Coordinates of N, CA and C and ligand atoms in Angstrom, one line a residue:
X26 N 4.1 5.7 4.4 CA 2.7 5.9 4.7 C 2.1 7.1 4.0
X27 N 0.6 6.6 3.1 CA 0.3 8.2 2.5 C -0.3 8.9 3.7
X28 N -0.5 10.4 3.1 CA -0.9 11.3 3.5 C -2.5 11.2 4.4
X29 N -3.6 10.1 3.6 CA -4.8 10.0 4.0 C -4.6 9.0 5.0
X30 N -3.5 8.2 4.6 CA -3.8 7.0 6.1 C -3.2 8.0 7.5
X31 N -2.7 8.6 7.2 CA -2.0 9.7 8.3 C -3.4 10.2 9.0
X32 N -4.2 10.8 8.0 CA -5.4 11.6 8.6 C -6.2 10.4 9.5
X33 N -6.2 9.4 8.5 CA -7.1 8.3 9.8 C -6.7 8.3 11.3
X34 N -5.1 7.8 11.1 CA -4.6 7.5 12.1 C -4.7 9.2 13.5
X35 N -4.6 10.2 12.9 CA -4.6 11.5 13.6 C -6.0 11.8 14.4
X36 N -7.0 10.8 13.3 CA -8.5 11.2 14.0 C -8.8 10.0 15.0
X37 N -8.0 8.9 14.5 CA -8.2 7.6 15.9 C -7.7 8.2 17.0
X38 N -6.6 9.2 16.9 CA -5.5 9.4 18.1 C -6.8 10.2 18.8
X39 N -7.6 11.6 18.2 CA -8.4 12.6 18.6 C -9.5 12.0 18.9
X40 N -10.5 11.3 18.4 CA -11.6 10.3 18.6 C -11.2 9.4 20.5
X41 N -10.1 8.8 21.0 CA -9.7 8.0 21.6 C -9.6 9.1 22.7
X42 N -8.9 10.3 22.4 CA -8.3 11.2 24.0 C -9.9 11.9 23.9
X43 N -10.5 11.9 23.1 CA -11.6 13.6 23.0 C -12.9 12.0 24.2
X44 N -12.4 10.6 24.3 CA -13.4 10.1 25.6 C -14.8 10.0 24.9
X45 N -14.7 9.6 23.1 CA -15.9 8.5 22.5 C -15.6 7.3 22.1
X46 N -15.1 6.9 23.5 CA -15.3 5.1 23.1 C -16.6 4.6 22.7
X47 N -16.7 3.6 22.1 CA -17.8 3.0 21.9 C -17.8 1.1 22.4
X48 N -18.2 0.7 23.1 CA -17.9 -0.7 23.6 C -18.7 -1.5 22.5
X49 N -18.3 -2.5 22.3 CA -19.1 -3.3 21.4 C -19.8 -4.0 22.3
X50 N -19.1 -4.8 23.5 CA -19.8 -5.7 24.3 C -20.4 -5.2 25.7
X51 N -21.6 -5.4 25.7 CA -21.7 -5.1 27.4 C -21.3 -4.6 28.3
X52 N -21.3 -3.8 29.4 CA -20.0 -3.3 30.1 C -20.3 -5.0 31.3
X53 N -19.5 -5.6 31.8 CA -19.5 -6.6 32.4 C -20.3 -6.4 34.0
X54 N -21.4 -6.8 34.2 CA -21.7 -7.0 35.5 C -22.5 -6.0 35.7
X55 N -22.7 -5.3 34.0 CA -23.5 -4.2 34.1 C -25.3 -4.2 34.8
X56 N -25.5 -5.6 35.1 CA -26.9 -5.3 35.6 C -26.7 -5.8 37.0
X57 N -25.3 -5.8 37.9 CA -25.2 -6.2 39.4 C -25.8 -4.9 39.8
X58 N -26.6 -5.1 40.8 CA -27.2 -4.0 41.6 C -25.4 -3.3 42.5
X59 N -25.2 -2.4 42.0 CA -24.0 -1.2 43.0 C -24.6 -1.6 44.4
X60 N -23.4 -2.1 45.4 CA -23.5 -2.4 46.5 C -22.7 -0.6 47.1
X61 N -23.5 -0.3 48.3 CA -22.5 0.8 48.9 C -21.5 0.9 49.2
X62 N -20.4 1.2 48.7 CA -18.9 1.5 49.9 C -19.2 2.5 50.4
X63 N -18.3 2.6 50.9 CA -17.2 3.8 51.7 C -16.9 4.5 51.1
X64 N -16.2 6.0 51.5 CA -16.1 6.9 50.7 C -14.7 6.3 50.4
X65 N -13.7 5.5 51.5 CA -12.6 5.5 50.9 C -12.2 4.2 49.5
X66 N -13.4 3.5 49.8 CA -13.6 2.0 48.9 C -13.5 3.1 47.8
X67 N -14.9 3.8 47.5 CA -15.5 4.4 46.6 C -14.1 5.3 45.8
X68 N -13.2 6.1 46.1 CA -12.4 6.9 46.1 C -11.4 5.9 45.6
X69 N -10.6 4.8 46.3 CA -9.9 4.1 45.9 C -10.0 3.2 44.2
X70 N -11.7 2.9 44.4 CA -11.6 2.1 42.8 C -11.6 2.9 41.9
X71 N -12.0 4.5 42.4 CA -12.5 5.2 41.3 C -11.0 5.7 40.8
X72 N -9.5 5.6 41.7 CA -8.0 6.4 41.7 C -7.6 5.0 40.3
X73 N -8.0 4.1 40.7 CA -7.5 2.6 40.2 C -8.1 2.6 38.7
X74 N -9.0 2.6 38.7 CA -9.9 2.4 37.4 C -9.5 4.3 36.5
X75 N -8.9 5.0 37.3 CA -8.6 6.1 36.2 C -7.0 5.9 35.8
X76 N -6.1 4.9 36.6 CA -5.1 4.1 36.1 C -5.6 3.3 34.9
X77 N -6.6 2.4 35.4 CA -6.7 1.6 33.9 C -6.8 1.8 32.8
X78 N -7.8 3.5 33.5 CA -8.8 4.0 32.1 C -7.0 4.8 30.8
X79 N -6.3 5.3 31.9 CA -4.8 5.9 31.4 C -4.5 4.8 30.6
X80 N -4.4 3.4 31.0 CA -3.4 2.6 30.3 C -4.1 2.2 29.3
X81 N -5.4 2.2 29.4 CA -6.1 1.8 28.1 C -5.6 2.4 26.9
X82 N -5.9 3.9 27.2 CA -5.6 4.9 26.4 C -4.1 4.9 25.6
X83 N -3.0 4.3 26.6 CA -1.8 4.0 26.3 C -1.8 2.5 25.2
X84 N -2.8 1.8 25.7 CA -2.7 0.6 24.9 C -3.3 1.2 23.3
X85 N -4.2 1.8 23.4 CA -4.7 1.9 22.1 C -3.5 2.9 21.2
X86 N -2.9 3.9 21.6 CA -1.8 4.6 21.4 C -0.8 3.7 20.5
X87 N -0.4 2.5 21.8 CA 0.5 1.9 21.7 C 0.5 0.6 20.0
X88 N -1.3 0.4 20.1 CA -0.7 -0.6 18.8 C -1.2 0.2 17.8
X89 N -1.7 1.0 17.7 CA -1.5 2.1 16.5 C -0.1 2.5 16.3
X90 N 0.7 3.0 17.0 CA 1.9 3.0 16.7 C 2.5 2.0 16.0
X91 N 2.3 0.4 16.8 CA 3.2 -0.6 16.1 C 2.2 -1.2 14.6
X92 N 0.9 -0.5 14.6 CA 0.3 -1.3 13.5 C 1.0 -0.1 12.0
X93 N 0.9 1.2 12.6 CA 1.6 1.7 11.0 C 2.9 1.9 11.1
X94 N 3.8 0.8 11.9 CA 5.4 0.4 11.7 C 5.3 -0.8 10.9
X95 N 4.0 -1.2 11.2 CA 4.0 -3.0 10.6 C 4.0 -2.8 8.8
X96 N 4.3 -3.8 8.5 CA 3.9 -4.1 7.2 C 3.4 -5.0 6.6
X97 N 3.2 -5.7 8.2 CA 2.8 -7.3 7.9 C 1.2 -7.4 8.0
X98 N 0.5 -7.9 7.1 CA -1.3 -7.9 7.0 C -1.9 -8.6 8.5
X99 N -1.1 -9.8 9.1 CA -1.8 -10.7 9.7 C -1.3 -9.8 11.0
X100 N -0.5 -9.3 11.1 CA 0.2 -8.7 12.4 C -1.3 -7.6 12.7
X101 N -0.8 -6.9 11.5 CA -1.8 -5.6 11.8 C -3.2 -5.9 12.1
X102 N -3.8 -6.7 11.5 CA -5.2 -7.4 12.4 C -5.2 -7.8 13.6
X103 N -4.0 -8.6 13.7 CA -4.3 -8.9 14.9 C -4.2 -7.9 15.9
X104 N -3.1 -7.0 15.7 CA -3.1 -5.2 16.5 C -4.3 -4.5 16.3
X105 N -5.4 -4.7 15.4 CA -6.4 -3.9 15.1 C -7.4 -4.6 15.8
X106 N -7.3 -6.2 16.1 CA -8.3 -6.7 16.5 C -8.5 -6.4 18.3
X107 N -6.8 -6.5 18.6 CA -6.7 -6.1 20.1 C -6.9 -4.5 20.6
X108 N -7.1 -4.1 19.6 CA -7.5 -2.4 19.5 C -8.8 -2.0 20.0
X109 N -9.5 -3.1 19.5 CA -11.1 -3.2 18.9 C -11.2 -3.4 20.8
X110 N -10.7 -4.5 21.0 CA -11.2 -5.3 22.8 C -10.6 -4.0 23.9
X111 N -9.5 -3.0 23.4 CA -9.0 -2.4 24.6 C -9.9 -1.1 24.3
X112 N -10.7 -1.0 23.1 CA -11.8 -0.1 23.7 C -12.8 -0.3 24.4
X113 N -13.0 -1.2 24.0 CA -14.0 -1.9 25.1 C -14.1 -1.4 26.4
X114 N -12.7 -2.1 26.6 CA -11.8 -1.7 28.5 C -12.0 -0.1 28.4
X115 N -11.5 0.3 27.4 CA -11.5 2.3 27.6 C -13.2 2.8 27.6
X116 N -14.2 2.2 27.2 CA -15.4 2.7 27.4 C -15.8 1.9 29.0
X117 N -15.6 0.5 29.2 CA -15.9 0.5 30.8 C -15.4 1.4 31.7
X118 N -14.4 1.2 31.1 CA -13.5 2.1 33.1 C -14.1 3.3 33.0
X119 N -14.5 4.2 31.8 CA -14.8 5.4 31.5 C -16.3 5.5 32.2
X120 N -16.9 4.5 32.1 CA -18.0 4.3 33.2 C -18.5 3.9 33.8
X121 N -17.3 3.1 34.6 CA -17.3 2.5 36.0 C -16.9 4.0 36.9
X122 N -15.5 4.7 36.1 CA -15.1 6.3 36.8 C -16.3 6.8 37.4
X123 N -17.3 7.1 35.8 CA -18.0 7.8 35.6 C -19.2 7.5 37.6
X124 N -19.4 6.3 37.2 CA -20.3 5.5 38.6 C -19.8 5.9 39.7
X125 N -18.7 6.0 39.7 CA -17.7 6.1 41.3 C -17.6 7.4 41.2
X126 N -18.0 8.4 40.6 CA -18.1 10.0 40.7 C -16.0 10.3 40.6
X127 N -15.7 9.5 39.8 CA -14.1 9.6 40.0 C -13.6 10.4 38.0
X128 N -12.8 11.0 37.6 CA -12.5 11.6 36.9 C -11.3 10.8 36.0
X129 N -10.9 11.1 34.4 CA -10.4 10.3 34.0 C -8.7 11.2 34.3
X130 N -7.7 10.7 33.4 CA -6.4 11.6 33.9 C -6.2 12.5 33.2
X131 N -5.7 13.8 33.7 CA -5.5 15.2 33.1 C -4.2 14.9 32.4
X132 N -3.3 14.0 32.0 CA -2.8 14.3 31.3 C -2.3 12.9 30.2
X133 N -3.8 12.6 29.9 CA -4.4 11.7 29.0 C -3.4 11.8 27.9
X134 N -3.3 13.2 27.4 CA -2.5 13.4 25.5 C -1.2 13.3 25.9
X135 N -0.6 13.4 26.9 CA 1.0 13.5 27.2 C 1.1 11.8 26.5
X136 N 0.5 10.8 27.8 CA 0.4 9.6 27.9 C 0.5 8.7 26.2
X137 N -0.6 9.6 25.7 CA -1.2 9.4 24.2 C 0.0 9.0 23.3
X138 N 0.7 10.3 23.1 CA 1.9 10.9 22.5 C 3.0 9.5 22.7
X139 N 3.4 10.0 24.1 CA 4.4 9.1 24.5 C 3.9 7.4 23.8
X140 N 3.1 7.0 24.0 CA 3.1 5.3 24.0 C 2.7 5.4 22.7
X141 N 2.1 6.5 21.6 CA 2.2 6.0 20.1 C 4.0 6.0 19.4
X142 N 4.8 7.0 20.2 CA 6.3 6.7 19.6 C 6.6 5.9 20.3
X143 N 6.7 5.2 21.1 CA 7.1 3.7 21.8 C 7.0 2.8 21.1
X144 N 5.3 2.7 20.2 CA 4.6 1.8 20.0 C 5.6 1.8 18.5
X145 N 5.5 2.7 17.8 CA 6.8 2.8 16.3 C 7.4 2.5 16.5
X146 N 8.2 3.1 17.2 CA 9.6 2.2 17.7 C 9.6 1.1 17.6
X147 N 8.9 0.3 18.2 CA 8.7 -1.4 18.7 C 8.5 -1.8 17.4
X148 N 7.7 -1.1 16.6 CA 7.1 -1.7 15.2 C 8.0 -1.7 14.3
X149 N 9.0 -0.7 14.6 CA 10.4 -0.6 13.3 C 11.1 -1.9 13.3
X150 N 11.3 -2.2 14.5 CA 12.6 -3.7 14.7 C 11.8 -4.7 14.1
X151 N 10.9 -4.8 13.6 CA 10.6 -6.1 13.3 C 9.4 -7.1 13.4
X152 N 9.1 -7.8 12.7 CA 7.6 -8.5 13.4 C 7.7 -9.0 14.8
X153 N 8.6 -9.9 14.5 CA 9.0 -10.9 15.6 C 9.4 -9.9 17.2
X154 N 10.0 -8.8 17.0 CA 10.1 -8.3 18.5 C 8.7 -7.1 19.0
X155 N 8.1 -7.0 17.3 CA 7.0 -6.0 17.9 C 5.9 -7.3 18.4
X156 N 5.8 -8.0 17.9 CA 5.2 -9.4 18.8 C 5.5 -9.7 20.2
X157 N 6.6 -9.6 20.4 CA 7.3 -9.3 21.4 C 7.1 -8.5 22.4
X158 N 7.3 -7.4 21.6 CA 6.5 -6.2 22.6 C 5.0 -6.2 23.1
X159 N 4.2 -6.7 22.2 CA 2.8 -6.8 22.5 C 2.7 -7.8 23.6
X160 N 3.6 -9.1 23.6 CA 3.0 -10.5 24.3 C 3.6 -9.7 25.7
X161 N 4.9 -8.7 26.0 CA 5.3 -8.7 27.1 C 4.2 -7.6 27.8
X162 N 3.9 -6.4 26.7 CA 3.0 -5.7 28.0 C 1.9 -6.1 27.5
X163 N 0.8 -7.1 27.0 CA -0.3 -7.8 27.4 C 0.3 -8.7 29.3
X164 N 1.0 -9.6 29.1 CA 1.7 -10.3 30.7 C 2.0 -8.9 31.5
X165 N 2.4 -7.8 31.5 CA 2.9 -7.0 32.2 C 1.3 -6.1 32.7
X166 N 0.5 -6.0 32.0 CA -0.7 -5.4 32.2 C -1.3 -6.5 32.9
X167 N -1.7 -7.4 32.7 CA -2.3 -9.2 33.3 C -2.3 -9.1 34.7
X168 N -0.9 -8.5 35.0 CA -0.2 -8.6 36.0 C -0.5 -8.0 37.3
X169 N -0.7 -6.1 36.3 CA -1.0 -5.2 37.1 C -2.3 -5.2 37.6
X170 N -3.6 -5.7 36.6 CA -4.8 -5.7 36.8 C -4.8 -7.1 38.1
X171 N -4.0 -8.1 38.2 CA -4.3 -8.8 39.4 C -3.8 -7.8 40.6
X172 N -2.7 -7.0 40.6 CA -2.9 -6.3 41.5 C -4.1 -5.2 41.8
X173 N -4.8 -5.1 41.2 CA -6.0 -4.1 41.6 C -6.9 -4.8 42.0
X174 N -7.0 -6.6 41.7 CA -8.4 -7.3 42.1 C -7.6 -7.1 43.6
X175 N -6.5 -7.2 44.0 CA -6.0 -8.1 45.3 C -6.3 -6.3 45.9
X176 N -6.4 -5.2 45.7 CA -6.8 -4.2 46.1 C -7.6 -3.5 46.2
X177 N -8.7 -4.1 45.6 CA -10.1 -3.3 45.5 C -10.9 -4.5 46.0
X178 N -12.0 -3.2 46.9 CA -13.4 -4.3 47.6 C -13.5 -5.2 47.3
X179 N -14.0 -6.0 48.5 CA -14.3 -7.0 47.9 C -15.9 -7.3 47.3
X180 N -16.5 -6.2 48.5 CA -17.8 -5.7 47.8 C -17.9 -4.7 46.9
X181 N -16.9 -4.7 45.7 CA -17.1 -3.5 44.9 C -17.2 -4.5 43.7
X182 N -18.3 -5.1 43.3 CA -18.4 -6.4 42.2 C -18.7 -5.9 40.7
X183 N -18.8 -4.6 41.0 CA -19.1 -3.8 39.9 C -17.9 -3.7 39.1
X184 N -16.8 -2.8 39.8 CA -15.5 -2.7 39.3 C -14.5 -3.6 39.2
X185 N -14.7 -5.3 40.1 CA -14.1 -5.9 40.1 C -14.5 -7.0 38.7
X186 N -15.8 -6.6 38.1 CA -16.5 -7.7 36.8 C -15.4 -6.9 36.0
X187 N -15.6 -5.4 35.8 CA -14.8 -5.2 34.8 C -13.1 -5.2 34.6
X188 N -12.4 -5.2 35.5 CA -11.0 -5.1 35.8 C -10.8 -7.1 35.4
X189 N -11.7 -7.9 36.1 CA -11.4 -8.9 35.6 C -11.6 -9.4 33.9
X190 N -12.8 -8.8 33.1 CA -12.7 -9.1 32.0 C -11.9 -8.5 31.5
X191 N -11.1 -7.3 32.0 CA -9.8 -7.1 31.0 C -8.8 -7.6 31.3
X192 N -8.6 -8.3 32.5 CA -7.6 -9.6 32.6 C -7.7 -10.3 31.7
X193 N -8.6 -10.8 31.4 CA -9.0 -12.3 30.0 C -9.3 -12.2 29.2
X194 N -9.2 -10.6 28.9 CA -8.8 -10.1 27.0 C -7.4 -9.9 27.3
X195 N -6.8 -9.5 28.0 CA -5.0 -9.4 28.4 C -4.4 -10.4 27.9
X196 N -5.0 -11.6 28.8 CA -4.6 -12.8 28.6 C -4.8 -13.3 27.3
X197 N -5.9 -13.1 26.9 CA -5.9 -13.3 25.3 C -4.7 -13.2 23.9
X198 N -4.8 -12.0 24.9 CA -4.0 -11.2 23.5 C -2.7 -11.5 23.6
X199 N -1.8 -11.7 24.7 CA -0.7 -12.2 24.6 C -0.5 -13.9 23.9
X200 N -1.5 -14.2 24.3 CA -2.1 -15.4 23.6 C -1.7 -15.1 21.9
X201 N -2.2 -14.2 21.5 CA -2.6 -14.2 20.0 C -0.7 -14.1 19.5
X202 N -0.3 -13.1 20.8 CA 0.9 -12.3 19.8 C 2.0 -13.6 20.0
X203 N 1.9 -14.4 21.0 CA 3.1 -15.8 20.5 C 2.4 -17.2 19.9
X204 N 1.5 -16.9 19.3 CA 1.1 -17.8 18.5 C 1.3 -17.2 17.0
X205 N 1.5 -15.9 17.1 CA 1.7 -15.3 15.6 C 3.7 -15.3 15.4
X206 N 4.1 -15.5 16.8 CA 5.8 -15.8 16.7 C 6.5 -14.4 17.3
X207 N 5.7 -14.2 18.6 CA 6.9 -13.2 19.5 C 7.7 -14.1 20.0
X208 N 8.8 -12.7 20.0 CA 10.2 -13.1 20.6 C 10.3 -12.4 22.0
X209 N 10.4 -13.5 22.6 CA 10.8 -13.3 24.0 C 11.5 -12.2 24.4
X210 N 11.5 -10.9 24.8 CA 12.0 -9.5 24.8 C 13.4 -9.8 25.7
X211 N 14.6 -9.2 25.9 CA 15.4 -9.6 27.1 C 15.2 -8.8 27.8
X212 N 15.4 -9.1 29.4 CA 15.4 -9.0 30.3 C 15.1 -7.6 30.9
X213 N 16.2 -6.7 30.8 CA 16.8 -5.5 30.5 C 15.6 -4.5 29.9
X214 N 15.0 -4.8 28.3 CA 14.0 -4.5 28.0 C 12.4 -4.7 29.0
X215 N 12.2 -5.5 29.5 CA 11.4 -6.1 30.4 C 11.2 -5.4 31.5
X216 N 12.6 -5.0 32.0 CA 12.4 -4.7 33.3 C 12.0 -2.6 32.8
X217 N 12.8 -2.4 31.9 CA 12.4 -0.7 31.3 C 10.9 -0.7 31.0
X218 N 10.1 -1.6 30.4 CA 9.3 -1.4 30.5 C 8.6 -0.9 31.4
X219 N 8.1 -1.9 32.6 CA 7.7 -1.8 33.6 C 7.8 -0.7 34.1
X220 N 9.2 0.2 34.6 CA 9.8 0.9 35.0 C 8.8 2.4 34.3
X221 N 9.0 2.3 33.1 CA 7.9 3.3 32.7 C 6.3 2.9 32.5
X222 N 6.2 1.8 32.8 CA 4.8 1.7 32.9 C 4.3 2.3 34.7
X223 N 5.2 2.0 35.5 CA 5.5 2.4 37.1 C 4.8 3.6 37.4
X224 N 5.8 4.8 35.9 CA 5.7 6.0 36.3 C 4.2 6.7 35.8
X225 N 3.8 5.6 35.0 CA 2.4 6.2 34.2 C 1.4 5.9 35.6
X226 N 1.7 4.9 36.0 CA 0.4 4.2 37.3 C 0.3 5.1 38.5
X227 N 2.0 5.2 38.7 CA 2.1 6.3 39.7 C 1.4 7.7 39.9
X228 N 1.6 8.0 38.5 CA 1.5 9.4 38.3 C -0.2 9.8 38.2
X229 N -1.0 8.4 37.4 CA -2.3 8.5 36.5 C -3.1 8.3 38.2
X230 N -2.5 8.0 38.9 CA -3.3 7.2 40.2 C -3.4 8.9 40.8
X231 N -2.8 9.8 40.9 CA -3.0 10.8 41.7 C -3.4 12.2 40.6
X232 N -3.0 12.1 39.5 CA -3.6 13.8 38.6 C -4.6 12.8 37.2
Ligands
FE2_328 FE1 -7.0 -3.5 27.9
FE2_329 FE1 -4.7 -6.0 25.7

């Protein structure tokens, strides 16, 4: 990697934590009139959605990492293209938070750090298992965002438009990465994931 693609990649990392997303699309449901909750409704989406807004953060981390491991042209678009939709996600939640008077997580650059050397890593082994890696935590994220619909208001239609459109870019994108030829991760891998994805959720839900 030269020197100048380094600088790009250093100012995507600062551009993404320094909180100037730019959405390309819409924010979803953006013209539903905000129904009232509760302070605890209100408090709860706003704890949840600064989870998502963390993982976003992690996701964009994470295929920046695997796209300057890659070497491969069609891989890296397609990591650039899922880059492109998880800002999206990072500019909603940033202002769905922002609506719920709720704050993003204080320790955004730890998260940052961590999931861009994950994200190498994954990209060193190979096309086929960094494919891999993408298709398992797109299904592993899928997963967690159905757990926040099954947990948030039902009258909160605001935060529920957007948690679901990033279900069905999730779903997308795992889409993309075993049609490009991920390998099924084992088991063992699967379950470590999660395990440290646990401690991000855990952790991003309360600081
Ligand atoms: Fe996302
Ligand atoms: Fe995604």
């Amino acid at each position: 990697m030269r020197i100048d693609d380094l600088i790009v990649e250093f100012d995507k990392g600062l551009r993404t934590l320094a909180g100037v997303p730019r959405a390309a699309r819409p924010m979803p449901a953006g013209d539903v009139e905000p129904t009232a909750l509760t302070p605890e409704e209100r408090q709860e989406a706003a704890a949840l959605m600064r989870v998502n807004h963390c993982g976003e953060i992690c996701a964009q981390a994470l295929y920046q990492g695997q796209a300057m491991a890659s070497e491969n042209a069609e891989l890296k678009r397609a990591l650039e293209q899922a880059a492109r939709e998880e800002e999206d996600h990072l500019a909603w939640a940033e202002q769905r938070i922002a609506e719920l008077g709720g704050r993003t997580s204080l320790l955004n650059p730890l998260w940052y750090v961590g999931s861009l050397a994950i994200g190498f890593a994954a990209g060193r082994l190979g096309d086929a298992w960094n494919l891999g890696f993408l298709k398992e935590t797109e299904r592993q994220v899928e997963r967690h965002l159905q757990g926040h619909l099954d947990r948030l208001s039902p009258r909160d239609a605001r935060t529920r438009a957007v948690v679901a459109a990033m279900q069905r870019d999730e779903a997308g994108h795992a889409r993309t990465a075993e049609a490009l030829g991920a390998r099924e991760l084992p088991r063992p891998v699967k379950e470590a994931m999660a395990a440290a994805a646990k401690v991000m959720t855990t952790v991003s839900y309360r600081v």
